[in-house]
Amino acid sequence: MKLLKQLLILFSFGLFLYACGSSPIKKNSTTEEKPVVIANDSLEYEVIIIDPGFNFFLASVAKPEGFYSQNYLEARNRVWVLEWNNRARNPIQFNTNIYENIVDYQSTIDYGYDVNYKLFNYFLFAQQKYKMNLGGGFSGRIR
């Protein structure tokens, strides 16, 4: 039940971001963008990101898989999830059109490389697209 609730929240988060206007990141307008699925079958964990421009970002801007270690990705994701959730819990101070849902990322769970890689890159993408900084010493700039 908890997993289904998490999936529903994260799907609605992605759907909401999809509806949030245009992306400043250029993409080929002749191709239809498909959702990015972040999943770990062994944990029965799945997140679907529907945010215009993220596919393009992941395919052409993000560093290739293997560039960062899983430990590095997990460390960044822990910091960024904490800040994201802090903002989502403070709708008066932060834009609820961006920070609609809490991200249930638990540091005690090994989500695997793929989940951490895509989540990390989504946070990079979101920081660029929405001109925000989630902190942790690594802004939305690509290094």
GROMACS .gro file of N, CA and C in nm:
model
  429
    1MET      N    1   0.083  -0.119   0.000
    1MET     CA    2   0.000   0.000   0.000
    1MET      C    3   0.088   0.126   0.000
    2LYS      N    4   0.195   0.123   0.082
    2LYS     CA    5   0.284   0.238   0.090
    2LYS      C    6   0.353   0.262  -0.045
    3LEU      N    7   0.393   0.153  -0.112
    3LEU     CA    8   0.458   0.163  -0.242
    3LEU      C    9   0.363   0.224  -0.344
    4LEU      N   10   0.240   0.178  -0.344
    4LEU     CA   11   0.141   0.232  -0.438
    4LEU      C   12   0.119   0.381  -0.413
    5LYS      N   13   0.113   0.420  -0.287
    5LYS     CA   14   0.097   0.561  -0.253
    5LYS      C   15   0.216   0.643  -0.301
    6GLN      N   16   0.338   0.590  -0.283
    6GLN     CA   17   0.458   0.658  -0.329
    6GLN      C   18   0.456   0.675  -0.480
    7LEU      N   19   0.419   0.568  -0.549
    7LEU     CA   20   0.414   0.575  -0.696
    7LEU      C   21   0.311   0.676  -0.742
    8LEU      N   22   0.196   0.678  -0.677
    8LEU     CA   23   0.091   0.772  -0.714
    8LEU      C   24   0.136   0.916  -0.691
    9ILE      N   25   0.201   0.941  -0.580
    9ILE     CA   26   0.251   1.076  -0.549
    9ILE      C   27   0.357   1.117  -0.650
   10LEU      N   28   0.452   1.030  -0.677
   10LEU     CA   29   0.558   1.064  -0.771
   10LEU      C   30   0.506   1.078  -0.913
   11PHE      N   31   0.409   0.996  -0.952
   11PHE     CA   32   0.351   1.011  -1.085
   11PHE      C   33   0.279   1.144  -1.096
   12SER      N   34   0.201   1.180  -0.993
   12SER     CA   35   0.131   1.309  -1.000
   12SER      C   36   0.230   1.424  -0.999
   13PHE      N   37   0.342   1.408  -0.931
   13PHE     CA   38   0.447   1.509  -0.932
   13PHE      C   39   0.502   1.529  -1.074
   14GLY      N   40   0.532   1.418  -1.139
   14GLY     CA   41   0.582   1.425  -1.276
   14GLY      C   42   0.480   1.483  -1.371
   15LEU      N   43   0.355   1.441  -1.356
   15LEU     CA   44   0.249   1.494  -1.440
   15LEU      C   45   0.232   1.643  -1.418
   16PHE      N   46   0.241   1.685  -1.294
   16PHE     CA   47   0.230   1.827  -1.263
   16PHE      C   48   0.342   1.906  -1.329
   17LEU      N   49   0.465   1.857  -1.317
   17LEU     CA   50   0.578   1.926  -1.378
   17LEU      C   51   0.563   1.932  -1.530
   18TYR      N   52   0.505   1.828  -1.586
   18TYR     CA   53   0.483   1.826  -1.731
   18TYR      C   54   0.391   1.941  -1.772
   19ALA      N   55   0.294   1.970  -1.688
   19ALA     CA   56   0.197   2.075  -1.720
   19ALA      C   57   0.247   2.215  -1.691
   20CYS      N   58   0.367   2.229  -1.638
   20CYS     CA   59   0.419   2.359  -1.594
   20CYS      C   60   0.487   2.438  -1.705
   21GLY      N   61   0.427   2.459  -1.815
   21GLY     CA   62   0.483   2.549  -1.916
   21GLY      C   63   0.600   2.492  -1.993
   22SER      N   64   0.661   2.579  -2.069
   22SER     CA   65   0.767   2.537  -2.160
   22SER      C   66   0.902   2.533  -2.091
   23SER      N   67   0.992   2.459  -2.152
   23SER     CA   68   1.126   2.441  -2.100
   23SER      C   69   1.224   2.532  -2.172
   24PRO      N   70   1.315   2.599  -2.098
   24PRO     CA   71   1.415   2.679  -2.166
   24PRO      C   72   1.521   2.595  -2.235
   25ILE      N   73   1.524   2.464  -2.206
   25ILE     CA   74   1.620   2.375  -2.270
   25ILE      C   75   1.562   2.337  -2.406
   26LYS      N   76   1.637   2.361  -2.513
   26LYS     CA   77   1.590   2.336  -2.648
   26LYS      C   78   1.585   2.187  -2.676
   27LYS      N   79   1.484   2.146  -2.750
   27LYS     CA   80   1.475   2.008  -2.795
   27LYS      C   81   1.416   2.006  -2.934
   28ASN      N   82   1.430   1.895  -3.001
   28ASN     CA   83   1.377   1.879  -3.134
   28ASN      C   84   1.226   1.871  -3.126
   29SER      N   85   1.156   1.968  -3.183
   29SER     CA   86   1.012   1.976  -3.170
   29SER      C   87   0.939   1.872  -3.256
   30THR      N   88   1.008   1.803  -3.345
   30THR     CA   89   0.943   1.705  -3.430
   30THR      C   90   0.929   1.569  -3.363
   31THR      N   91   0.994   1.549  -3.249
   31THR     CA   92   0.983   1.421  -3.181
   31THR      C   93   0.899   1.436  -3.055
   32GLU      N   94   0.818   1.335  -3.029
   32GLU     CA   95   0.736   1.335  -2.910
   32GLU      C   96   0.819   1.284  -2.793
   33GLU      N   97   0.814   1.357  -2.683
   33GLU     CA   98   0.894   1.317  -2.567
   33GLU      C   99   0.820   1.211  -2.488
   34LYS      N  100   0.892   1.104  -2.455
   34LYS     CA  101   0.834   0.995  -2.377
   34LYS      C  102   0.875   1.013  -2.232
   35PRO      N  103   0.795   0.961  -2.140
   35PRO     CA  104   0.831   0.970  -1.998
   35PRO      C  105   0.959   0.894  -1.969
   36VAL      N  106   1.033   0.940  -1.869
   36VAL     CA  107   1.152   0.869  -1.823
   36VAL      C  108   1.110   0.786  -1.702
   37VAL      N  109   1.140   0.659  -1.708
   37VAL     CA  110   1.102   0.568  -1.600
   37VAL      C  111   1.226   0.540  -1.516
   38ILE      N  112   1.213   0.562  -1.387
   38ILE     CA  113   1.317   0.529  -1.291
   38ILE      C  114   1.263   0.412  -1.212
   39ALA      N  115   1.331   0.298  -1.222
   39ALA     CA  116   1.275   0.179  -1.157
   39ALA      C  117   1.385   0.089  -1.104
   40ASN      N  118   1.350   0.017  -1.000
   40ASN     CA  119   1.434  -0.089  -0.946
   40ASN      C  120   1.340  -0.205  -0.921
   41ASP      N  121   1.339  -0.302  -1.013
   41ASP     CA  122   1.244  -0.413  -1.006
   41ASP      C  123   1.255  -0.493  -0.877
   42SER      N  124   1.376  -0.511  -0.826
   42SER     CA  125   1.393  -0.592  -0.706
   42SER      C  126   1.331  -0.524  -0.583
   43LEU      N  127   1.319  -0.391  -0.587
   43LEU     CA  128   1.257  -0.319  -0.476
   43LEU      C  129   1.111  -0.285  -0.506
   44GLU      N  130   1.065  -0.323  -0.625
   44GLU     CA  131   0.931  -0.286  -0.670
   44GLU      C  132   0.911  -0.136  -0.658
   45TYR      N  133   1.006  -0.063  -0.711
   45TYR     CA  134   1.009   0.083  -0.700
   45TYR      C  135   1.008   0.140  -0.841
   46GLU      N  136   0.919   0.235  -0.867
   46GLU     CA  137   0.913   0.296  -0.999
   46GLU      C  138   0.869   0.441  -0.987
   47VAL      N  139   0.938   0.527  -1.059
   47VAL     CA  140   0.903   0.668  -1.068
   47VAL      C  141   0.896   0.701  -1.216
   48ILE      N  142   0.794   0.774  -1.255
   48ILE     CA  143   0.781   0.816  -1.394
   48ILE      C  144   0.790   0.967  -1.397
   49ILE      N  145   0.888   1.018  -1.473
   49ILE     CA  146   0.907   1.163  -1.485
   49ILE      C  147   0.856   1.207  -1.621
   50ILE      N  148   0.758   1.294  -1.617
   50ILE     CA  149   0.703   1.351  -1.740
   50ILE      C  150   0.728   1.501  -1.731
   51ASP      N  151   0.841   1.545  -1.776
   51ASP     CA  152   0.879   1.686  -1.771
   51ASP      C  153   0.945   1.720  -1.903
   52PRO      N  154   0.883   1.807  -1.983
   52PRO     CA  155   0.938   1.838  -2.116
   52PRO      C  156   1.084   1.880  -2.109
   53GLY      N  157   1.165   1.817  -2.189
   53GLY     CA  158   1.307   1.849  -2.195
   53GLY      C  159   1.396   1.754  -2.119
   54PHE      N  160   1.338   1.675  -2.026
   54PHE     CA  161   1.423   1.587  -1.946
   54PHE      C  162   1.485   1.476  -2.029
   55ASN      N  163   1.410   1.418  -2.123
   55ASN     CA  164   1.468   1.316  -2.211
   55ASN      C  165   1.588   1.371  -2.286
   56PHE      N  166   1.572   1.489  -2.342
   56PHE     CA  167   1.680   1.552  -2.417
   56PHE      C  168   1.800   1.576  -2.325
   57PHE      N  169   1.773   1.629  -2.206
   57PHE     CA  170   1.878   1.655  -2.108
   57PHE      C  171   1.954   1.526  -2.076
   58LEU      N  172   1.880   1.420  -2.048
   58LEU     CA  173   1.940   1.293  -2.010
   58LEU      C  174   2.024   1.235  -2.124
   59ALA      N  175   1.978   1.252  -2.248
   59ALA     CA  176   2.046   1.194  -2.363
   59ALA      C  177   2.164   1.276  -2.412
   60SER      N  178   2.160   1.409  -2.390
   60SER     CA  179   2.264   1.491  -2.455
   60SER      C  180   2.340   1.585  -2.362
   61VAL      N  181   2.288   1.616  -2.247
   61VAL     CA  182   2.355   1.710  -2.157
   61VAL      C  183   2.417   1.640  -2.037
   62ALA      N  184   2.346   1.544  -1.982
   62ALA     CA  185   2.393   1.473  -1.862
   62ALA      C  186   2.522   1.397  -1.890
   63LYS      N  187   2.605   1.389  -1.788
   63LYS     CA  188   2.725   1.305  -1.798
   63LYS      C  189   2.682   1.160  -1.819
   64PRO      N  190   2.761   1.082  -1.889
   64PRO     CA  191   2.721   0.943  -1.917
   64PRO      C  192   2.716   0.859  -1.790
   65GLU      N  193   2.636   0.751  -1.796
   65GLU     CA  194   2.632   0.658  -1.683
   65GLU      C  195   2.772   0.609  -1.656
   66GLY      N  196   2.807   0.598  -1.530
   66GLY     CA  197   2.939   0.555  -1.490
   66GLY      C  198   3.034   0.670  -1.460
   67PHE      N  199   2.997   0.792  -1.502
   67PHE     CA  200   3.082   0.908  -1.477
   67PHE      C  201   3.095   0.935  -1.328
   68TYR      N  202   2.983   0.927  -1.257
   68TYR     CA  203   2.982   0.946  -1.111
   68TYR      C  204   2.967   0.809  -1.045
   69SER      N  205   3.024   0.793  -0.927
   69SER     CA  206   3.006   0.669  -0.853
   69SER      C  207   2.867   0.668  -0.789
   70GLN      N  208   2.819   0.550  -0.756
   70GLN     CA  209   2.689   0.540  -0.689
   70GLN      C  210   2.693   0.612  -0.555
   71ASN      N  211   2.804   0.603  -0.483
   71ASN     CA  212   2.816   0.673  -0.355
   71ASN      C  213   2.801   0.823  -0.372
   72TYR      N  214   2.862   0.878  -0.475
   72TYR     CA  215   2.852   1.022  -0.502
   72TYR      C  216   2.707   1.059  -0.533
   73LEU      N  217   2.643   0.982  -0.620
   73LEU     CA  218   2.503   1.010  -0.656
   73LEU      C  219   2.413   1.003  -0.534
   74GLU      N  220   2.433   0.903  -0.450
   74GLU     CA  221   2.351   0.889  -0.329
   74GLU      C  222   2.371   1.007  -0.235
   75ALA      N  223   2.494   1.052  -0.221
   75ALA     CA  224   2.522   1.167  -0.133
   75ALA      C  225   2.452   1.293  -0.184
   76ARG      N  226   2.461   1.319  -0.313
   76ARG     CA  227   2.394   1.436  -0.372
   76ARG      C  228   2.242   1.423  -0.359
   77ASN      N  229   2.190   1.304  -0.389
   77ASN     CA  230   2.045   1.285  -0.382
   77ASN      C  231   1.992   1.303  -0.240
   78ARG      N  232   2.067   1.257  -0.140
   78ARG     CA  233   2.023   1.276  -0.001
   78ARG      C  234   2.008   1.425   0.031
   79VAL      N  235   2.106   1.504  -0.007
   79VAL     CA  236   2.103   1.648   0.020
   79VAL      C  237   1.989   1.714  -0.058
   80TRP      N  238   1.980   1.682  -0.184
   80TRP     CA  239   1.879   1.748  -0.267
   80TRP      C  240   1.738   1.705  -0.230
   81VAL      N  241   1.716   1.579  -0.193
   81VAL     CA  242   1.584   1.535  -0.151
   81VAL      C  243   1.543   1.608  -0.022
   82LEU      N  244   1.636   1.622   0.071
   82LEU     CA  245   1.604   1.695   0.195
   82LEU      C  246   1.561   1.838   0.165
   83GLU      N  247   1.634   1.906   0.078
   83GLU     CA  248   1.599   2.044   0.044
   83GLU      C  249   1.468   2.050  -0.034
   84TRP      N  250   1.452   1.961  -0.130
   84TRP     CA  251   1.328   1.956  -0.208
   84TRP      C  252   1.208   1.937  -0.114
   85ASN      N  253   1.219   1.840  -0.023
   85ASN     CA  254   1.109   1.812   0.068
   85ASN      C  255   1.083   1.928   0.163
   86ASN      N  256   1.189   1.996   0.207
   86ASN     CA  257   1.173   2.115   0.291
   86ASN      C  258   1.091   2.220   0.217
   87ARG      N  259   1.120   2.240   0.090
   87ARG     CA  260   1.048   2.338   0.010
   87ARG      C  261   0.904   2.292  -0.016
   88ALA      N  262   0.885   2.164  -0.039
   88ALA     CA  263   0.750   2.112  -0.062
   88ALA      C  264   0.663   2.127   0.063
   89ARG      N  265   0.725   2.123   0.181
   89ARG     CA  266   0.651   2.137   0.307
   89ARG      C  267   0.626   2.283   0.345
   90ASN      N  268   0.681   2.376   0.268
   90ASN     CA  269   0.665   2.519   0.297
   90ASN      C  270   0.603   2.591   0.177
   91PRO      N  271   0.474   2.564   0.150
   91PRO     CA  272   0.410   2.620   0.030
   91PRO      C  273   0.396   2.772   0.033
   92ILE      N  274   0.399   2.832   0.149
   92ILE     CA  275   0.390   2.978   0.155
   92ILE      C  276   0.521   3.041   0.109
   93GLN      N  277   0.631   2.977   0.140
   93GLN     CA  278   0.763   3.031   0.105
   93GLN      C  279   0.810   2.989  -0.034
   94PHE      N  280   0.766   2.871  -0.082
   94PHE     CA  281   0.816   2.818  -0.209
   94PHE      C  282   0.701   2.790  -0.305
   95ASN      N  283   0.730   2.796  -0.434
   95ASN     CA  284   0.633   2.780  -0.540
   95ASN      C  285   0.576   2.638  -0.542
   96THR      N  286   0.447   2.627  -0.513
   96THR     CA  287   0.384   2.495  -0.511
   96THR      C  288   0.368   2.437  -0.652
   97ASN      N  289   0.385   2.517  -0.753
   97ASN     CA  290   0.381   2.465  -0.890
   97ASN      C  291   0.506   2.383  -0.921
   98ILE      N  292   0.613   2.407  -0.848
   98ILE     CA  293   0.737   2.331  -0.866
   98ILE      C  294   0.749   2.222  -0.760
   99TYR      N  295   0.730   2.259  -0.636
   99TYR     CA  296   0.750   2.166  -0.523
   99TYR      C  297   0.614   2.113  -0.476
  100GLU      N  298   0.550   2.035  -0.562
  100GLU     CA  299   0.416   1.988  -0.531
  100GLU      C  300   0.416   1.869  -0.436
  101ASN      N  301   0.510   1.777  -0.453
  101ASN     CA  302   0.510   1.653  -0.376
  101ASN      C  303   0.642   1.628  -0.304
  102ILE      N  304   0.630   1.554  -0.195
  102ILE     CA  305   0.745   1.506  -0.119
  102ILE      C  306   0.807   1.389  -0.196
  103VAL      N  307   0.939   1.382  -0.199
  103VAL     CA  308   1.009   1.269  -0.259
  103VAL      C  309   1.048   1.173  -0.146
  104ASP      N  310   0.998   1.051  -0.154
  104ASP     CA  311   1.026   0.952  -0.051
  104ASP      C  312   1.152   0.875  -0.089
  105TYR      N  313   1.266   0.932  -0.051
  105TYR     CA  314   1.398   0.873  -0.079
  105TYR      C  315   1.461   0.844   0.056
  106GLN      N  316   1.483   0.717   0.085
  106GLN     CA  317   1.536   0.678   0.214
  106GLN      C  318   1.682   0.637   0.199
  107SER      N  319   1.767   0.701   0.276
  107SER     CA  320   1.912   0.677   0.263
  107SER      C  321   1.952   0.536   0.304
  108THR      N  322   1.866   0.464   0.373
  108THR     CA  323   1.899   0.328   0.418
  108THR      C  324   1.866   0.223   0.312
  109ILE      N  325   1.804   0.264   0.202
  109ILE     CA  326   1.768   0.171   0.095
  109ILE      C  327   1.865   0.186  -0.021
  110ASP      N  328   1.912   0.074  -0.071
  110ASP     CA  329   1.999   0.074  -0.190
  110ASP      C  330   1.909   0.067  -0.313
  111TYR      N  331   1.887   0.181  -0.377
  111TYR     CA  332   1.800   0.187  -0.495
  111TYR      C  333   1.873   0.143  -0.622
  112GLY      N  334   2.003   0.128  -0.613
  112GLY     CA  335   2.081   0.089  -0.730
  112GLY      C  336   2.130   0.210  -0.808
  113TYR      N  337   2.219   0.183  -0.902
  113TYR     CA  338   2.282   0.292  -0.978
  113TYR      C  339   2.184   0.366  -1.067
  114ASP      N  340   2.102   0.293  -1.142
  114ASP     CA  341   2.012   0.355  -1.239
  114ASP      C  342   1.916   0.454  -1.173
  115VAL      N  343   1.854   0.414  -1.063
  115VAL     CA  344   1.761   0.504  -0.993
  115VAL      C  345   1.835   0.628  -0.945
  116ASN      N  346   1.951   0.610  -0.883
  116ASN     CA  347   2.026   0.724  -0.833
  116ASN      C  348   2.075   0.815  -0.945
  117TYR      N  349   2.118   0.757  -1.055
  117TYR     CA  350   2.166   0.834  -1.170
  117TYR      C  351   2.055   0.921  -1.229
  118LYS      N  352   1.939   0.863  -1.251
  118LYS     CA  353   1.828   0.940  -1.311
  118LYS      C  354   1.772   1.043  -1.213
  119LEU      N  355   1.762   1.009  -1.086
  119LEU     CA  356   1.714   1.106  -0.988
  119LEU      C  357   1.811   1.224  -0.977
  120PHE      N  358   1.940   1.195  -0.970
  120PHE     CA  359   2.044   1.298  -0.966
  120PHE      C  360   2.031   1.391  -1.087
  121ASN      N  361   2.018   1.332  -1.204
  121ASN     CA  362   2.008   1.413  -1.325
  121ASN      C  363   1.876   1.488  -1.333
  122TYR      N  364   1.770   1.432  -1.276
  122TYR     CA  365   1.646   1.509  -1.273
  122TYR      C  366   1.664   1.634  -1.186
  123PHE      N  367   1.730   1.619  -1.073
  123PHE     CA  368   1.754   1.735  -0.988
  123PHE      C  369   1.841   1.839  -1.060
  124LEU      N  370   1.943   1.795  -1.133
  124LEU     CA  371   2.023   1.889  -1.213
  124LEU      C  372   1.936   1.961  -1.315
  125PHE      N  373   1.856   1.884  -1.386
  125PHE     CA  374   1.766   1.937  -1.488
  125PHE      C  375   1.669   2.039  -1.427
  126ALA      N  376   1.606   2.002  -1.317
  126ALA     CA  377   1.508   2.090  -1.251
  126ALA      C  378   1.574   2.219  -1.204
  127GLN      N  379   1.697   2.210  -1.152
  127GLN     CA  380   1.766   2.330  -1.107
  127GLN      C  381   1.792   2.426  -1.223
  128GLN      N  382   1.824   2.372  -1.339
  128GLN     CA  383   1.844   2.458  -1.456
  128GLN      C  384   1.712   2.512  -1.507
  129LYS      N  385   1.615   2.425  -1.525
  129LYS     CA  386   1.487   2.463  -1.584
  129LYS      C  387   1.415   2.566  -1.499
  130TYR      N  388   1.412   2.546  -1.370
  130TYR     CA  389   1.336   2.634  -1.280
  130TYR      C  390   1.424   2.738  -1.211
  131LYS      N  391   1.549   2.747  -1.253
  131LYS     CA  392   1.642   2.847  -1.201
  131LYS      C  393   1.644   2.849  -1.048
  132MET      N  394   1.676   2.733  -0.993
  132MET     CA  395   1.682   2.718  -0.848
  132MET      C  396   1.814   2.652  -0.810
  133ASN      N  397   1.844   2.656  -0.683
  133ASN     CA  398   1.964   2.590  -0.631
  133ASN      C  399   1.922   2.510  -0.509
  134LEU      N  400   1.937   2.380  -0.516
  134LEU     CA  401   1.899   2.293  -0.404
  134LEU      C  402   2.011   2.278  -0.302
  135GLY      N  403   2.122   2.346  -0.324
  135GLY     CA  404   2.230   2.347  -0.227
  135GLY      C  405   2.319   2.225  -0.235
  136GLY      N  406   2.394   2.204  -0.129
  136GLY     CA  407   2.483   2.089  -0.121
  136GLY      C  408   2.613   2.107  -0.196
  137GLY      N  409   2.645   2.231  -0.233
  137GLY     CA  410   2.772   2.257  -0.299
  137GLY      C  411   2.777   2.221  -0.447
  138PHE      N  412   2.662   2.187  -0.504
  138PHE     CA  413   2.658   2.148  -0.645
  138PHE      C  414   2.527   2.201  -0.701
  139SER      N  415   2.534   2.310  -0.772
  139SER     CA  416   2.414   2.369  -0.828
  139SER      C  417   2.375   2.297  -0.956
  140GLY      N  418   2.286   2.355  -1.031
  140GLY     CA  419   2.240   2.295  -1.155
  140GLY      C  420   2.341   2.304  -1.268
  141ARG      N  421   2.461   2.356  -1.242
  141ARG     CA  422   2.562   2.361  -1.347
  141ARG      C  423   2.614   2.223  -1.376
  142ILE      N  424   2.638   2.196  -1.500
  142ILE     CA  425   2.694   2.067  -1.539
  142ILE      C  426   2.845   2.077  -1.531
  143ARG      N  427   2.905   1.981  -1.462
  143ARG     CA  428   3.051   1.981  -1.446
  143ARG      C  429   3.111   1.874  -1.531
   0.00000   0.00000   0.00000
